[in-house]
Amino acid sequence: MASRRVVFRYPRHLIDVPVVSHLARNYDLEFNILRANITPQSEGVMVVGLEGSEENLRQGLAWARDQGVAVQPLERDVVRDEDKCTHCGACITICPTQALYRIAETQEVLFDSDRCIACELCVPACPPRAMQVKF
Ligand code: SF4
Ligand code: SF4
């Protein structure tokens, strides 16, 4: 089994296309919607965790792209500006998934994008605005 966390961007004319349920039904993928911001008037954005065989993931995401949905790995949309981070730790207790954590030996605060669910709680909590969610 393989897993991916991806951001789907739907142009307005695709808002009604049931992309995620099609992926589940036709490519045997399990899904977990982490965030969804879809309104009929504008572009929709959905953050989804997908799990299935490597081949089904590849084919399913290729199908979504063929429909016109922009598909991007979540780690490209949630980033930390390493030059701005002061390792103050203000984000650590706020982050619900421990994607931000401190290394005891060095006192550095690290960001593990694999654990991030794009909740955005760290963005306002970060004094120098080092955390960026780009959607
Ligand atoms: S709150 Fe911002 S500056 Fe402080 S450790 Fe977290 S990411 Fe770095
Ligand atoms: S967006 Fe949410 S899950 Fe990701 S690092 Fe920030 S607080 Fe943690």
PDB file of C-alpha atoms and ligand atoms in Angstrom:
ATOM      1  CA  MET A   1       0.000   0.000   0.000  1.00  0.00           C
ATOM      2  CA  ALA A   2       1.150   3.502  -0.805  1.00  0.00           C
ATOM      3  CA  SER A   3      -0.219   6.838   0.321  1.00  0.00           C
ATOM      4  CA  ARG A   4      -0.182  10.425  -0.933  1.00  0.00           C
ATOM      5  CA  ARG A   5      -1.441  13.690   0.448  1.00  0.00           C
ATOM      6  CA  VAL A   6      -2.390  15.962  -2.386  1.00  0.00           C
ATOM      7  CA  VAL A   7      -4.035  19.291  -3.079  1.00  0.00           C
ATOM      8  CA  PHE A   8      -6.738  19.244  -5.762  1.00  0.00           C
ATOM      9  CA  ARG A   9      -7.589  22.555  -7.382  1.00  0.00           C
ATOM     10  CA  TYR A  10     -10.845  22.539  -9.268  1.00  0.00           C
ATOM     11  CA  PRO A  11     -11.622  25.142 -11.882  1.00  0.00           C
ATOM     12  CA  ARG A  12     -15.156  26.481 -11.555  1.00  0.00           C
ATOM     13  CA  HIS A  13     -16.634  24.273 -14.304  1.00  0.00           C
ATOM     14  CA  LEU A  14     -15.452  21.098 -12.520  1.00  0.00           C
ATOM     15  CA  ILE A  15     -16.938  21.844  -9.100  1.00  0.00           C
ATOM     16  CA  ASP A  16     -19.774  19.358  -9.730  1.00  0.00           C
ATOM     17  CA  VAL A  17     -17.490  16.482 -10.820  1.00  0.00           C
ATOM     18  CA  PRO A  18     -17.300  13.913  -7.983  1.00  0.00           C
ATOM     19  CA  VAL A  19     -13.549  13.403  -8.342  1.00  0.00           C
ATOM     20  CA  VAL A  20     -12.848  11.835  -4.962  1.00  0.00           C
ATOM     21  CA  SER A  21     -15.696   9.333  -5.081  1.00  0.00           C
ATOM     22  CA  HIS A  22     -14.647   8.381  -8.630  1.00  0.00           C
ATOM     23  CA  LEU A  23     -11.114   7.708  -7.347  1.00  0.00           C
ATOM     24  CA  ALA A  24     -12.508   5.529  -4.573  1.00  0.00           C
ATOM     25  CA  ARG A  25     -14.869   3.605  -6.802  1.00  0.00           C
ATOM     26  CA  ASN A  26     -12.814   3.132  -9.955  1.00  0.00           C
ATOM     27  CA  TYR A  27      -9.262   3.027  -8.583  1.00  0.00           C
ATOM     28  CA  ASP A  28      -9.960   1.350  -5.251  1.00  0.00           C
ATOM     29  CA  LEU A  29      -8.393   4.224  -3.300  1.00  0.00           C
ATOM     30  CA  GLU A  30      -9.238   5.005   0.302  1.00  0.00           C
ATOM     31  CA  PHE A  31      -9.515   8.703   0.955  1.00  0.00           C
ATOM     32  CA  ASN A  32      -9.514  11.106   3.851  1.00  0.00           C
ATOM     33  CA  ILE A  33     -10.573  14.677   3.115  1.00  0.00           C
ATOM     34  CA  LEU A  34      -8.371  16.892   5.257  1.00  0.00           C
ATOM     35  CA  ARG A  35      -9.725  20.210   4.020  1.00  0.00           C
ATOM     36  CA  ALA A  36     -12.237  21.375   1.484  1.00  0.00           C
ATOM     37  CA  ASN A  37     -13.066  24.838   0.314  1.00  0.00           C
ATOM     38  CA  ILE A  38     -15.428  24.521  -2.597  1.00  0.00           C
ATOM     39  CA  THR A  39     -18.068  27.052  -3.546  1.00  0.00           C
ATOM     40  CA  PRO A  40     -19.981  27.184  -6.835  1.00  0.00           C
ATOM     41  CA  GLN A  41     -18.780  30.741  -7.521  1.00  0.00           C
ATOM     42  CA  SER A  42     -15.044  30.180  -7.457  1.00  0.00           C
ATOM     43  CA  GLU A  43     -12.169  27.722  -7.833  1.00  0.00           C
ATOM     44  CA  GLY A  44     -12.342  24.861  -5.350  1.00  0.00           C
ATOM     45  CA  VAL A  45      -9.473  23.525  -3.260  1.00  0.00           C
ATOM     46  CA  MET A  46      -9.445  20.161  -1.524  1.00  0.00           C
ATOM     47  CA  VAL A  47      -6.668  18.567   0.515  1.00  0.00           C
ATOM     48  CA  VAL A  48      -6.992  14.783   0.440  1.00  0.00           C
ATOM     49  CA  GLY A  49      -5.075  11.841   1.833  1.00  0.00           C
ATOM     50  CA  LEU A  50      -5.221   8.870  -0.570  1.00  0.00           C
ATOM     51  CA  GLU A  51      -4.181   5.298   0.029  1.00  0.00           C
ATOM     52  CA  GLY A  52      -4.018   2.354  -2.353  1.00  0.00           C
ATOM     53  CA  SER A  53      -1.675   0.461  -4.607  1.00  0.00           C
ATOM     54  CA  GLU A  54       1.095   2.478  -6.269  1.00  0.00           C
ATOM     55  CA  GLU A  55      -0.331   1.724  -9.710  1.00  0.00           C
ATOM     56  CA  ASN A  56      -3.893   2.698  -8.745  1.00  0.00           C
ATOM     57  CA  LEU A  57      -2.623   5.941  -7.235  1.00  0.00           C
ATOM     58  CA  ARG A  58      -0.695   6.733 -10.380  1.00  0.00           C
ATOM     59  CA  GLN A  59      -3.623   5.957 -12.658  1.00  0.00           C
ATOM     60  CA  GLY A  60      -6.192   7.678 -10.443  1.00  0.00           C
ATOM     61  CA  LEU A  61      -4.213  10.903 -10.181  1.00  0.00           C
ATOM     62  CA  ALA A  62      -3.541  10.816 -13.932  1.00  0.00           C
ATOM     63  CA  TRP A  63      -7.298  10.497 -14.479  1.00  0.00           C
ATOM     64  CA  ALA A  64      -7.934  13.507 -12.191  1.00  0.00           C
ATOM     65  CA  ARG A  65      -5.410  15.570 -14.153  1.00  0.00           C
ATOM     66  CA  ASP A  66      -7.053  14.500 -17.399  1.00  0.00           C
ATOM     67  CA  GLN A  67     -10.324  15.937 -16.089  1.00  0.00           C
ATOM     68  CA  GLY A  68      -8.631  19.324 -15.649  1.00  0.00           C
ATOM     69  CA  VAL A  69      -8.042  19.123 -11.897  1.00  0.00           C
ATOM     70  CA  ALA A  70      -4.659  20.510 -10.865  1.00  0.00           C
ATOM     71  CA  VAL A  71      -2.983  17.947  -8.601  1.00  0.00           C
ATOM     72  CA  GLN A  72      -0.069  18.926  -6.407  1.00  0.00           C
ATOM     73  CA  PRO A  73       1.680  17.171  -3.509  1.00  0.00           C
ATOM     74  CA  LEU A  74       0.705  18.779  -0.206  1.00  0.00           C
ATOM     75  CA  GLU A  75       4.341  19.402   0.755  1.00  0.00           C
ATOM     76  CA  ARG A  76       4.644  21.952  -2.045  1.00  0.00           C
ATOM     77  CA  ASP A  77       1.812  24.036  -0.617  1.00  0.00           C
ATOM     78  CA  VAL A  78       2.807  24.036   3.052  1.00  0.00           C
ATOM     79  CA  VAL A  79       6.346  25.281   3.500  1.00  0.00           C
ATOM     80  CA  ARG A  80       8.550  26.866   6.105  1.00  0.00           C
ATOM     81  CA  ASP A  81      10.869  29.720   5.250  1.00  0.00           C
ATOM     82  CA  GLU A  82      14.019  28.422   6.914  1.00  0.00           C
ATOM     83  CA  ASP A  83      15.627  31.861   6.779  1.00  0.00           C
ATOM     84  CA  LYS A  84      12.803  33.347   8.839  1.00  0.00           C
ATOM     85  CA  CYS A  85      12.405  30.579  11.434  1.00  0.00           C
ATOM     86  CA  THR A  86      13.982  31.519  14.770  1.00  0.00           C
ATOM     87  CA  HIS A  87      13.255  28.098  16.375  1.00  0.00           C
ATOM     88  CA  CYS A  88      11.237  29.879  19.062  1.00  0.00           C
ATOM     89  CA  GLY A  89       8.881  26.879  19.454  1.00  0.00           C
ATOM     90  CA  ALA A  90       5.623  28.860  19.462  1.00  0.00           C
ATOM     91  CA  CYS A  91       4.207  26.505  16.819  1.00  0.00           C
ATOM     92  CA  ILE A  92       4.941  23.223  18.592  1.00  0.00           C
ATOM     93  CA  THR A  93       1.975  22.993  20.945  1.00  0.00           C
ATOM     94  CA  ILE A  94      -0.371  24.470  18.339  1.00  0.00           C
ATOM     95  CA  CYS A  95       0.343  21.850  15.664  1.00  0.00           C
ATOM     96  CA  PRO A  96      -2.191  19.003  16.055  1.00  0.00           C
ATOM     97  CA  THR A  97      -0.103  16.372  14.263  1.00  0.00           C
ATOM     98  CA  GLN A  98       3.372  16.998  15.700  1.00  0.00           C
ATOM     99  CA  ALA A  99       4.560  18.063  12.262  1.00  0.00           C
ATOM    100  CA  LEU A 100       6.510  20.761  14.106  1.00  0.00           C
ATOM    101  CA  TYR A 101       8.700  19.439  16.881  1.00  0.00           C
ATOM    102  CA  ARG A 102      11.894  20.205  18.743  1.00  0.00           C
ATOM    103  CA  ILE A 103      15.077  18.120  18.667  1.00  0.00           C
ATOM    104  CA  ALA A 104      16.270  17.850  22.243  1.00  0.00           C
ATOM    105  CA  GLU A 105      19.976  17.693  21.407  1.00  0.00           C
ATOM    106  CA  THR A 106      20.137  20.810  19.255  1.00  0.00           C
ATOM    107  CA  GLN A 107      16.961  22.654  20.370  1.00  0.00           C
ATOM    108  CA  GLU A 108      16.132  23.090  16.689  1.00  0.00           C
ATOM    109  CA  VAL A 109      12.462  23.078  15.688  1.00  0.00           C
ATOM    110  CA  LEU A 110      11.945  20.844  12.661  1.00  0.00           C
ATOM    111  CA  PHE A 111       9.067  20.682  10.193  1.00  0.00           C
ATOM    112  CA  ASP A 112       8.021  17.236   8.933  1.00  0.00           C
ATOM    113  CA  SER A 113       5.777  17.888   5.946  1.00  0.00           C
ATOM    114  CA  ASP A 114       4.710  14.220   5.871  1.00  0.00           C
ATOM    115  CA  ARG A 115       2.764  14.769   9.101  1.00  0.00           C
ATOM    116  CA  CYS A 116       1.212  18.071   8.072  1.00  0.00           C
ATOM    117  CA  ILE A 117      -2.544  18.214   7.381  1.00  0.00           C
ATOM    118  CA  ALA A 118      -2.567  21.853   6.208  1.00  0.00           C
ATOM    119  CA  CYS A 119      -4.754  23.070   9.080  1.00  0.00           C
ATOM    120  CA  GLU A 120      -2.969  26.468   8.987  1.00  0.00           C
ATOM    121  CA  LEU A 121      -2.938  26.843  12.790  1.00  0.00           C
ATOM    122  CA  CYS A 122       0.796  27.477  12.761  1.00  0.00           C
ATOM    123  CA  VAL A 123       0.566  30.407  10.362  1.00  0.00           C
ATOM    124  CA  PRO A 124      -0.804  33.051  12.756  1.00  0.00           C
ATOM    125  CA  ALA A 125       1.060  31.437  15.691  1.00  0.00           C
ATOM    126  CA  CYS A 126       4.473  31.972  14.104  1.00  0.00           C
ATOM    127  CA  PRO A 127       5.865  35.376  15.148  1.00  0.00           C
ATOM    128  CA  PRO A 128       8.098  35.920  12.082  1.00  0.00           C
ATOM    129  CA  ARG A 129       5.518  34.329   9.725  1.00  0.00           C
ATOM    130  CA  ALA A 130       7.919  31.602   8.659  1.00  0.00           C
ATOM    131  CA  MET A 131       5.104  29.092   8.036  1.00  0.00           C
ATOM    132  CA  GLN A 132       3.322  29.526   4.739  1.00  0.00           C
ATOM    133  CA  VAL A 133       0.250  27.768   3.405  1.00  0.00           C
ATOM    134  CA  LYS A 134      -0.078  28.617  -0.263  1.00  0.00           C
ATOM    135  CA  PHE A 135      -3.743  28.091  -0.969  1.00  0.00           C
TER     136      PHE A 135
HETATM  137  S1  SF4 B   1       6.758  29.515  15.471  1.00  0.00           S
HETATM  138 FE1  SF4 B   1       7.719  30.021  13.495  1.00  0.00          FE
HETATM  139  S2  SF4 B   1       9.718  30.846  14.064  1.00  0.00           S
HETATM  140 FE2  SF4 B   1       8.946  29.760  15.850  1.00  0.00          FE
HETATM  141  S3  SF4 B   1       9.798  27.667  15.633  1.00  0.00           S
HETATM  142 FE3  SF4 B   1       7.758  27.652  14.697  1.00  0.00          FE
HETATM  143  S4  SF4 B   1       8.154  28.042  12.523  1.00  0.00           S
HETATM  144 FE4  SF4 B   1       9.996  28.667  13.618  1.00  0.00          FE
HETATM  145  S1  SF4 B   2      -0.428  23.498   8.882  1.00  0.00           S
HETATM  146 FE1  SF4 B   2      -1.268  22.497  10.744  1.00  0.00          FE
HETATM  147  S2  SF4 B   2      -0.501  20.402  10.645  1.00  0.00           S
HETATM  148 FE2  SF4 B   2       0.748  21.603   9.206  1.00  0.00          FE
HETATM  149  S3  SF4 B   2       2.507  22.237  10.379  1.00  0.00           S
HETATM  150 FE3  SF4 B   2       1.007  23.879  10.549  1.00  0.00          FE
HETATM  151  S4  SF4 B   2      -0.134  23.442  12.443  1.00  0.00           S
HETATM  152 FE4  SF4 B   2       0.972  21.576  11.867  1.00  0.00          FE
END
